[in-house]
CSV table of C-alpha atoms in Angstrom, one decimal:
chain,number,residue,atom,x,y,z
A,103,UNK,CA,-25.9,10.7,17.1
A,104,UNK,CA,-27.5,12.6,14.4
A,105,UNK,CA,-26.1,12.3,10.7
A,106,UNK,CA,-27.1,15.2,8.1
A,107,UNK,CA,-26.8,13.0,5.2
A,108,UNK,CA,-27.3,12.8,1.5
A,109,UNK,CA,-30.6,11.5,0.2
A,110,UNK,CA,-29.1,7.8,-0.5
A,111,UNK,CA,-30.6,8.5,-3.9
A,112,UNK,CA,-28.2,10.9,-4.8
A,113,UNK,CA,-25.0,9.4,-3.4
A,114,UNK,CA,-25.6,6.7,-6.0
A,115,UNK,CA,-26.4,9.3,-8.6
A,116,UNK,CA,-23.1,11.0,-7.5
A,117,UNK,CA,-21.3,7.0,-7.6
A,118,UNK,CA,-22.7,6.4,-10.9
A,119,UNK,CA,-22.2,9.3,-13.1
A,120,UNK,CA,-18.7,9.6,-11.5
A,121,UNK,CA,-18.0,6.0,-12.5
A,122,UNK,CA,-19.0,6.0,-15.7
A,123,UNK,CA,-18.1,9.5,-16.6
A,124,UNK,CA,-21.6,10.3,-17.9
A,125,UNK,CA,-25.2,11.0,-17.2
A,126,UNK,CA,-26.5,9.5,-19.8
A,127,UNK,CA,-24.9,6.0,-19.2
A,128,UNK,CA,-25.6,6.9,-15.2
A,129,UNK,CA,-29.4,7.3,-15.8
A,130,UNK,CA,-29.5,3.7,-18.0
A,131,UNK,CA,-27.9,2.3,-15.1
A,132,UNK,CA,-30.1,3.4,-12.6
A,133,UNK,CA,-33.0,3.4,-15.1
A,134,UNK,CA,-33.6,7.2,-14.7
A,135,UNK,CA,-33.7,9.7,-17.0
A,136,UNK,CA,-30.8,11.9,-17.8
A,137,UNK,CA,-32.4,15.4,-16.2
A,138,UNK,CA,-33.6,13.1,-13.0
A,139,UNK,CA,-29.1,12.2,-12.2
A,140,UNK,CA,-28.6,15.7,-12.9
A,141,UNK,CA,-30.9,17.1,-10.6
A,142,UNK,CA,-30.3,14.6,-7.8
A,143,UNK,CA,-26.7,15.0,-8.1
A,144,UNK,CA,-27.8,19.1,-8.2
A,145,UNK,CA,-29.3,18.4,-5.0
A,146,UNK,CA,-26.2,16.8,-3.2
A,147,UNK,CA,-23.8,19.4,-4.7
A,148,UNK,CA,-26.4,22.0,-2.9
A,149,UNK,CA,-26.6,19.9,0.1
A,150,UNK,CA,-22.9,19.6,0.6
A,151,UNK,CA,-22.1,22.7,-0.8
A,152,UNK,CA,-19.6,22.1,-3.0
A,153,UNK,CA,-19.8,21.3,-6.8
A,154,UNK,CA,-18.7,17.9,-7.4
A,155,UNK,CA,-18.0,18.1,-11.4
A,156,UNK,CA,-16.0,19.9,-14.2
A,157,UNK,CA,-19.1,20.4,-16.8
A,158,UNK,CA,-18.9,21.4,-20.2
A,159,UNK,CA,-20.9,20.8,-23.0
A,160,UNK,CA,-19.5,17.8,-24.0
A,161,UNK,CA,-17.6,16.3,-21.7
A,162,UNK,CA,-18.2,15.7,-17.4
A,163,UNK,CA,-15.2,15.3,-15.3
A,164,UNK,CA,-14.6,15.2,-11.1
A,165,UNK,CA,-13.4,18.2,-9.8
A,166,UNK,CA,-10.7,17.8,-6.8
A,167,UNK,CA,-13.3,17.9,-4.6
A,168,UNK,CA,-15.4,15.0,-6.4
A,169,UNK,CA,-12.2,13.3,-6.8
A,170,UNK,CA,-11.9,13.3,-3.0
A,171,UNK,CA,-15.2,12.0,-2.2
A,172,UNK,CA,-15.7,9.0,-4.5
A,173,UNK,CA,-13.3,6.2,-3.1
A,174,UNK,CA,-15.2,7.0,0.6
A,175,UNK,CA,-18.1,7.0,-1.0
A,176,UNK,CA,-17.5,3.5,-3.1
A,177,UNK,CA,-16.1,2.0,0.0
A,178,UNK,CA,-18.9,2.7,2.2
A,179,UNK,CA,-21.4,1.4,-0.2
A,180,UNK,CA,-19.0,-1.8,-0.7
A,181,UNK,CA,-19.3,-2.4,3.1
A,182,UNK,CA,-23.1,-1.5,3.2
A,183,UNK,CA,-23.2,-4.5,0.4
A,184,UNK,CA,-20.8,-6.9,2.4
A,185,UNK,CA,-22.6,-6.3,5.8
A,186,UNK,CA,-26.2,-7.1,4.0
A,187,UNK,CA,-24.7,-10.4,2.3
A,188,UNK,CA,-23.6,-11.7,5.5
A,189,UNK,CA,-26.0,-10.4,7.9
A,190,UNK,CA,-29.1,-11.3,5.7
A,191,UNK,CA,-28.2,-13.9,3.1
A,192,UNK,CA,-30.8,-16.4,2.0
A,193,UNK,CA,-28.2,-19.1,2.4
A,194,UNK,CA,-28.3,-20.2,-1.2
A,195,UNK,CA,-24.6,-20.3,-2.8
A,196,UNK,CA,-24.5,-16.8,-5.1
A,197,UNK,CA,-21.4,-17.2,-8.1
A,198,UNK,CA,-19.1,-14.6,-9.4
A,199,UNK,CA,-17.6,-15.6,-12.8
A,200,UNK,CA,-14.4,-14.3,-13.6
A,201,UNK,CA,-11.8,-14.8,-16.8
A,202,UNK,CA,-8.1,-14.8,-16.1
A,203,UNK,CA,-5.1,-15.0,-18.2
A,204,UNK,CA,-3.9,-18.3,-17.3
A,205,UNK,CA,-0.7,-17.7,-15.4
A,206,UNK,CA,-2.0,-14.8,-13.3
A,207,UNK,CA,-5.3,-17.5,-12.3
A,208,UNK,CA,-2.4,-20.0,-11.2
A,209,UNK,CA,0.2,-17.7,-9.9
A,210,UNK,CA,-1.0,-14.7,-8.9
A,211,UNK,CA,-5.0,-15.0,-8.2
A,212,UNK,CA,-4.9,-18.8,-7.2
A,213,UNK,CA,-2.7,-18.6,-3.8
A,214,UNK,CA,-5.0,-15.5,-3.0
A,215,UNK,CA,-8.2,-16.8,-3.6
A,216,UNK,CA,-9.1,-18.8,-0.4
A,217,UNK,CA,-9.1,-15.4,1.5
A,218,UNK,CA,-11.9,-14.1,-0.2
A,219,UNK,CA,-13.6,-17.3,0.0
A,220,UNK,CA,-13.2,-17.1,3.9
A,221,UNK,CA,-14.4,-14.0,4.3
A,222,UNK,CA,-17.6,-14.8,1.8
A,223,UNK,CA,-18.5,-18.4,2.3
A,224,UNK,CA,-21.8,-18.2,0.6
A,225,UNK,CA,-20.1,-16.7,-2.5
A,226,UNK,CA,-19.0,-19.4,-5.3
A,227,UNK,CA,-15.9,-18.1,-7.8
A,228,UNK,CA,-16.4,-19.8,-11.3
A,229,UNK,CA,-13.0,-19.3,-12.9
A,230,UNK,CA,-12.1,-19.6,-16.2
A,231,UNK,CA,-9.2,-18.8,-18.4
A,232,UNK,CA,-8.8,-17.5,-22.3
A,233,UNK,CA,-7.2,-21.1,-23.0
A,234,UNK,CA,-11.2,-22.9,-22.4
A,235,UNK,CA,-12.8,-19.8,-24.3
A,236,UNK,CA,-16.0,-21.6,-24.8
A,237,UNK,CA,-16.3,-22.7,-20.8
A,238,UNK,CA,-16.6,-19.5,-20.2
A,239,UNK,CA,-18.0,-17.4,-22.9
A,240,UNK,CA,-16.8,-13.1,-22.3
A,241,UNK,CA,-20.0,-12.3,-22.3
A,242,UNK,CA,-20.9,-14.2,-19.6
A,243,UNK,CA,-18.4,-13.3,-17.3
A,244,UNK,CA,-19.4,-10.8,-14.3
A,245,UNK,CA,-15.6,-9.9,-13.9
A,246,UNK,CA,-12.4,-9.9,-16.4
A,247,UNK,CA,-8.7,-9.5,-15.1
A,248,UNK,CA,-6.8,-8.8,-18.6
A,249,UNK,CA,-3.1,-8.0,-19.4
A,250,UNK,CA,-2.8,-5.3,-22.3
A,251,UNK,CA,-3.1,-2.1,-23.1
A,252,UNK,CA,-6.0,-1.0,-21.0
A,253,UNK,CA,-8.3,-0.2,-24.4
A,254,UNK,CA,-11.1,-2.7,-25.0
A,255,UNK,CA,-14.5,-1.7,-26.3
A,256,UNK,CA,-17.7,-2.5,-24.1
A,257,UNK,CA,-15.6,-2.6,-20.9
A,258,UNK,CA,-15.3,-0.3,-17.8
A,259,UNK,CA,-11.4,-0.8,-17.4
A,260,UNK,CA,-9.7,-0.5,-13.9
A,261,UNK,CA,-6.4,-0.2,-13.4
A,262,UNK,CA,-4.8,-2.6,-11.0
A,263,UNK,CA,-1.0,-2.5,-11.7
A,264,UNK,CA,1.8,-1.2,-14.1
A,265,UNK,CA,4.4,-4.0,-14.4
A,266,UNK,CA,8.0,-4.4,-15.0
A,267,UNK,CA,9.6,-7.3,-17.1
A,268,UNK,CA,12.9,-8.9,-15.6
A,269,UNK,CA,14.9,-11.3,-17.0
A,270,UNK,CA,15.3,-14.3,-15.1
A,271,UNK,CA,17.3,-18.3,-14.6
A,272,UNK,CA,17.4,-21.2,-12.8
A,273,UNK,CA,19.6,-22.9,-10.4
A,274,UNK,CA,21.0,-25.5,-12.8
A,275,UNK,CA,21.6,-22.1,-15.2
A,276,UNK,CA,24.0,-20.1,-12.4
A,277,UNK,CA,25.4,-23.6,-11.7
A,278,UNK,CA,26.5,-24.5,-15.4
A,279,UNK,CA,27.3,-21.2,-16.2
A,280,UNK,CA,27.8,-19.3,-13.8
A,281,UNK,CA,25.5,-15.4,-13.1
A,282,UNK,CA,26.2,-12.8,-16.0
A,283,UNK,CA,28.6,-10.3,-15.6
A,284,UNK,CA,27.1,-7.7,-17.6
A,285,UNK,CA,24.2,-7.5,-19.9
A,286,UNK,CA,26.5,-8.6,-23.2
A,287,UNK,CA,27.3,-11.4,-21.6
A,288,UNK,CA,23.4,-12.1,-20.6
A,289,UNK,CA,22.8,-11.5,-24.4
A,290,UNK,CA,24.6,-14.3,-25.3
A,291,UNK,CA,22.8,-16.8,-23.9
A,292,UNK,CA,20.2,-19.3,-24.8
A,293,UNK,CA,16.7,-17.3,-24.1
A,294,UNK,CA,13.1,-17.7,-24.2
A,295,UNK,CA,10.3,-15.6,-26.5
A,296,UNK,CA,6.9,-15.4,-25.1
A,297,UNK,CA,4.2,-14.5,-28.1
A,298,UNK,CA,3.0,-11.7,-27.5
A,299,UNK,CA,6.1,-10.1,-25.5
A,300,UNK,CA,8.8,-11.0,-27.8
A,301,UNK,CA,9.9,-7.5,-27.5
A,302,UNK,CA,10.8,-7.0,-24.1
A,303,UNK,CA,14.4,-8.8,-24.6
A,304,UNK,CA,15.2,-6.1,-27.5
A,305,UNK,CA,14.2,-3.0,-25.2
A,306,UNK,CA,15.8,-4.8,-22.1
A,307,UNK,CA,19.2,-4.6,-24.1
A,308,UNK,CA,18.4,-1.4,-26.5
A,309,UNK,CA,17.7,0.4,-22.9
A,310,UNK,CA,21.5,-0.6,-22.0
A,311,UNK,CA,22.9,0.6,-25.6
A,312,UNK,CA,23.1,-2.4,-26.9
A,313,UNK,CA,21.7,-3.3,-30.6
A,314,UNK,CA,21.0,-7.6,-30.3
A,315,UNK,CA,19.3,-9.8,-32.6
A,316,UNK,CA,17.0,-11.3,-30.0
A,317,UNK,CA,14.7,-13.4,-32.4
A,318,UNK,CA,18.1,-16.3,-32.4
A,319,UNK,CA,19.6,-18.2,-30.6
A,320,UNK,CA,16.0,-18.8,-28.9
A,321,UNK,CA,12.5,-21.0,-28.5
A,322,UNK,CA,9.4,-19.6,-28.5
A,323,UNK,CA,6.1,-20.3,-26.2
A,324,UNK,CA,2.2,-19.3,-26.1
A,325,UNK,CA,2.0,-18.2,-22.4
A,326,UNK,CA,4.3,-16.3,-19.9
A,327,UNK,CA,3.5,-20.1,-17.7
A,328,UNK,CA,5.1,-21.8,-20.2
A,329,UNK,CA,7.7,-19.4,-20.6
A,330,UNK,CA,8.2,-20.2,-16.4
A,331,UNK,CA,7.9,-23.6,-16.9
A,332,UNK,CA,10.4,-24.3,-19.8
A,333,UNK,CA,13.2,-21.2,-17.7
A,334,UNK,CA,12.7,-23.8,-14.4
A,335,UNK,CA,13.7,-26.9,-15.8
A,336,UNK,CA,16.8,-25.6,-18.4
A,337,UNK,CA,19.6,-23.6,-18.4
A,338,UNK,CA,17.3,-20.7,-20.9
A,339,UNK,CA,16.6,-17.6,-19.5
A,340,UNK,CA,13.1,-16.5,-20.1
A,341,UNK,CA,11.9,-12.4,-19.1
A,342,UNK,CA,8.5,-12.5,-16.9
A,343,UNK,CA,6.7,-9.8,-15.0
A,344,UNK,CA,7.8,-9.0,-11.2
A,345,UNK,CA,4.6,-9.7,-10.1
A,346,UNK,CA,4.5,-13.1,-10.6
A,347,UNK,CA,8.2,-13.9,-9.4
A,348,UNK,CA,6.3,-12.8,-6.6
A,349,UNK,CA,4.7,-16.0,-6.3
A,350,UNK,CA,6.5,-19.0,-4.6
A,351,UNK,CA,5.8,-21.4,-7.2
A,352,UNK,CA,8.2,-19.4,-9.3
A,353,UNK,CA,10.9,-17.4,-7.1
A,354,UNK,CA,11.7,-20.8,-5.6
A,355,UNK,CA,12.4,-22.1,-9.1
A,356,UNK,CA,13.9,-19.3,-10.4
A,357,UNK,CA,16.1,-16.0,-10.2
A,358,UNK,CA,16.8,-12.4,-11.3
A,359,UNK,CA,19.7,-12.7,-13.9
A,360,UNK,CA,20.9,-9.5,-13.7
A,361,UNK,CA,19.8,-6.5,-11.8
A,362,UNK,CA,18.0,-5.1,-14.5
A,363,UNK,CA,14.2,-4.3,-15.6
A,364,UNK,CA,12.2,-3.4,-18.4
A,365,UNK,CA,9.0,-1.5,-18.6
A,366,UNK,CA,6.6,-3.1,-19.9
A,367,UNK,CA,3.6,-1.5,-22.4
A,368,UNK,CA,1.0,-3.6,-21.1
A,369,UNK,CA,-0.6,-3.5,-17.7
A,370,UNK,CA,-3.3,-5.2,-15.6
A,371,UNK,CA,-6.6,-4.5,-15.6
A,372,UNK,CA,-9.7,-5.1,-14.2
A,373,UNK,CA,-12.5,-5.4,-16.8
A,374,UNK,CA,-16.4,-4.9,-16.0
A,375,UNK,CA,-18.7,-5.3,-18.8
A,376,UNK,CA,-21.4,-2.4,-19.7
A,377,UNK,CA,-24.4,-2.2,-21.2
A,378,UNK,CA,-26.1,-5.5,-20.9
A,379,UNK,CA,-26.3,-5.7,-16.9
A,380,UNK,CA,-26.2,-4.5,-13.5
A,381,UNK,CA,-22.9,-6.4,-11.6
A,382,UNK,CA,-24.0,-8.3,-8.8
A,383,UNK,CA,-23.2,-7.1,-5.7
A,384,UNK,CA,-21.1,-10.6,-4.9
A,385,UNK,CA,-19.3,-9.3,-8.1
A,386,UNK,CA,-18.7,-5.9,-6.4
A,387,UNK,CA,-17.3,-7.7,-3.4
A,388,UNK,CA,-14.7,-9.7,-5.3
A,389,UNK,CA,-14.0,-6.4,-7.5
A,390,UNK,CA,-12.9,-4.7,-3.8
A,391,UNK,CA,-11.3,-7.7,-2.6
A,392,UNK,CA,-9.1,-8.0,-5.8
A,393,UNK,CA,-8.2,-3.8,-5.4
A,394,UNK,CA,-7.2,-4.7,-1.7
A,395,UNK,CA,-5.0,-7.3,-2.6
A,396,UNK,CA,-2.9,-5.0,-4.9
């Protein structure tokens, strides 16, 4: 069967500029000039006949219609990269480097991470957290999952998930003291701060009405892990993100406390660095795998 397709050349035109939002930063990428994207992405809008992008004179932006077409188009080229890796590797282990806050690389990414390994034997994952900084310098990772706000300079930032905050006890906690009958009552008892997120107790009970001094009658710790850690083996209550409850090492430790959430400001996100080089295409295989395990 006959295919009228794209020139390939102007699909990844297409995949670039609509990535980086840009023609300029397109054309570096693909080491074209700026007039050679916008006339091969010209061409495809001619050969599909449809325009793919809002243009002004200082800003680019996907229409619906480029909007619609990327993912298929990024998922086909994905599986063009995955089927060449494993169909004409040279054999020689290829590494992706990624950073991970520390308790999403033991919580969240570690019981994960065998699956992708599986499915790409010849790829090595070099992983590093923010606690070993110099391990694993930023700029030489290929891939960064961060927790924040989602603005960091020099990155291409992908969403992966918005979180919630919920508070959260042991065992030994509901034993001794039985579960909370309201939020007052949870407010009254021992907690944990995380640094960093030692607001998320005050908006869990401002949300509810409820004006609390939440920097008493508390200890404070450096990572949400510790946080777990220190909640799993004492009667403190510590407030963590759903996602990694999720994980076995912690919801068979520990509990919701009440039936309550928080939103929480920061998200997670995927980071790719820009300007200094091309990802690897064992990099874009672990950037898919971690999207499909959202």
């Amino acid at each position: 069967m006959l295919f009228d397709l794209p020139p390939l050349g102007c699909l990844h035109a297409f995949e670039a500029a609509a990535r980086h939002g840009s023609f300029a930063a397109a054309a570096k990428e693909l080491h074209l000039t700026q007039s050679a994207v916008s006339h091969r992405i010209r061409q495809l809008e001619r050969h599909l006949g449809y325009d793919l992008f809002d243009r002004s004179p200082r800003s680019l932006a996907l229409n619906d219609m480029g909007q619609a077409y990327l993912p298929s188009l990024q998922q086909a080229f994905n599986e063009i990269a995955g089927a060449t890796a494993g169909l004409f590797g040279s054999g020689k282990k290829r590494t992706v480097t990624i950073r991970v806050p520390i308790a999403h690389a033991v919580l969240w990414l570690a019981p994960r991470i065998d699956s992708f390994l599986t499915e790409y034997p010849d790829i090595d994952i070099r992983l590093g957290s923010t606690i070993w900084s110099d391990m694993l310098p930023r700029e030489q990772a290929d891939l960064e999952l961060r927790f924040g706000s989602g603005n960091w300079d020099k990155f291409e930032t992908l969403l992966l998930r918005q979180e919630v905050a919920i508070p959260v006890c042991s065992q030994q906690h509901f034993d001794r003291f039985g579960p909370p009958g309201s939020l007052l009552d949870l407010s009254r008892r021992l907690r944990i701060n995380t640094l960093g997120y030692d607001n998320l107790w005050q908006r869990l009970f401002r949300g509810e009405g409820l004006s609390i001094d939440t920097q008493t009658n508390c200890i404070w710790v450096d990572t949400t892990l510790a946080a777990i850690e220190v909640a799993a083996a004492s009667t403190r209550c510590a407030i963590i993100p759903e996602s990694l409850l999720a994980s076995n090492a912690v919801g068979d430790r520990l509990m919701p406390a009440f039936d309550v959430s928080v939103k929480m400001h920061e998200a997670l996100y995927l980071l790719t660095p820009t300007g200094k080089r091309e990802i690897s295409t064992q990099a874009q295989l672990f950037k898919q795998w971690l999207q499909d395990q959202i």
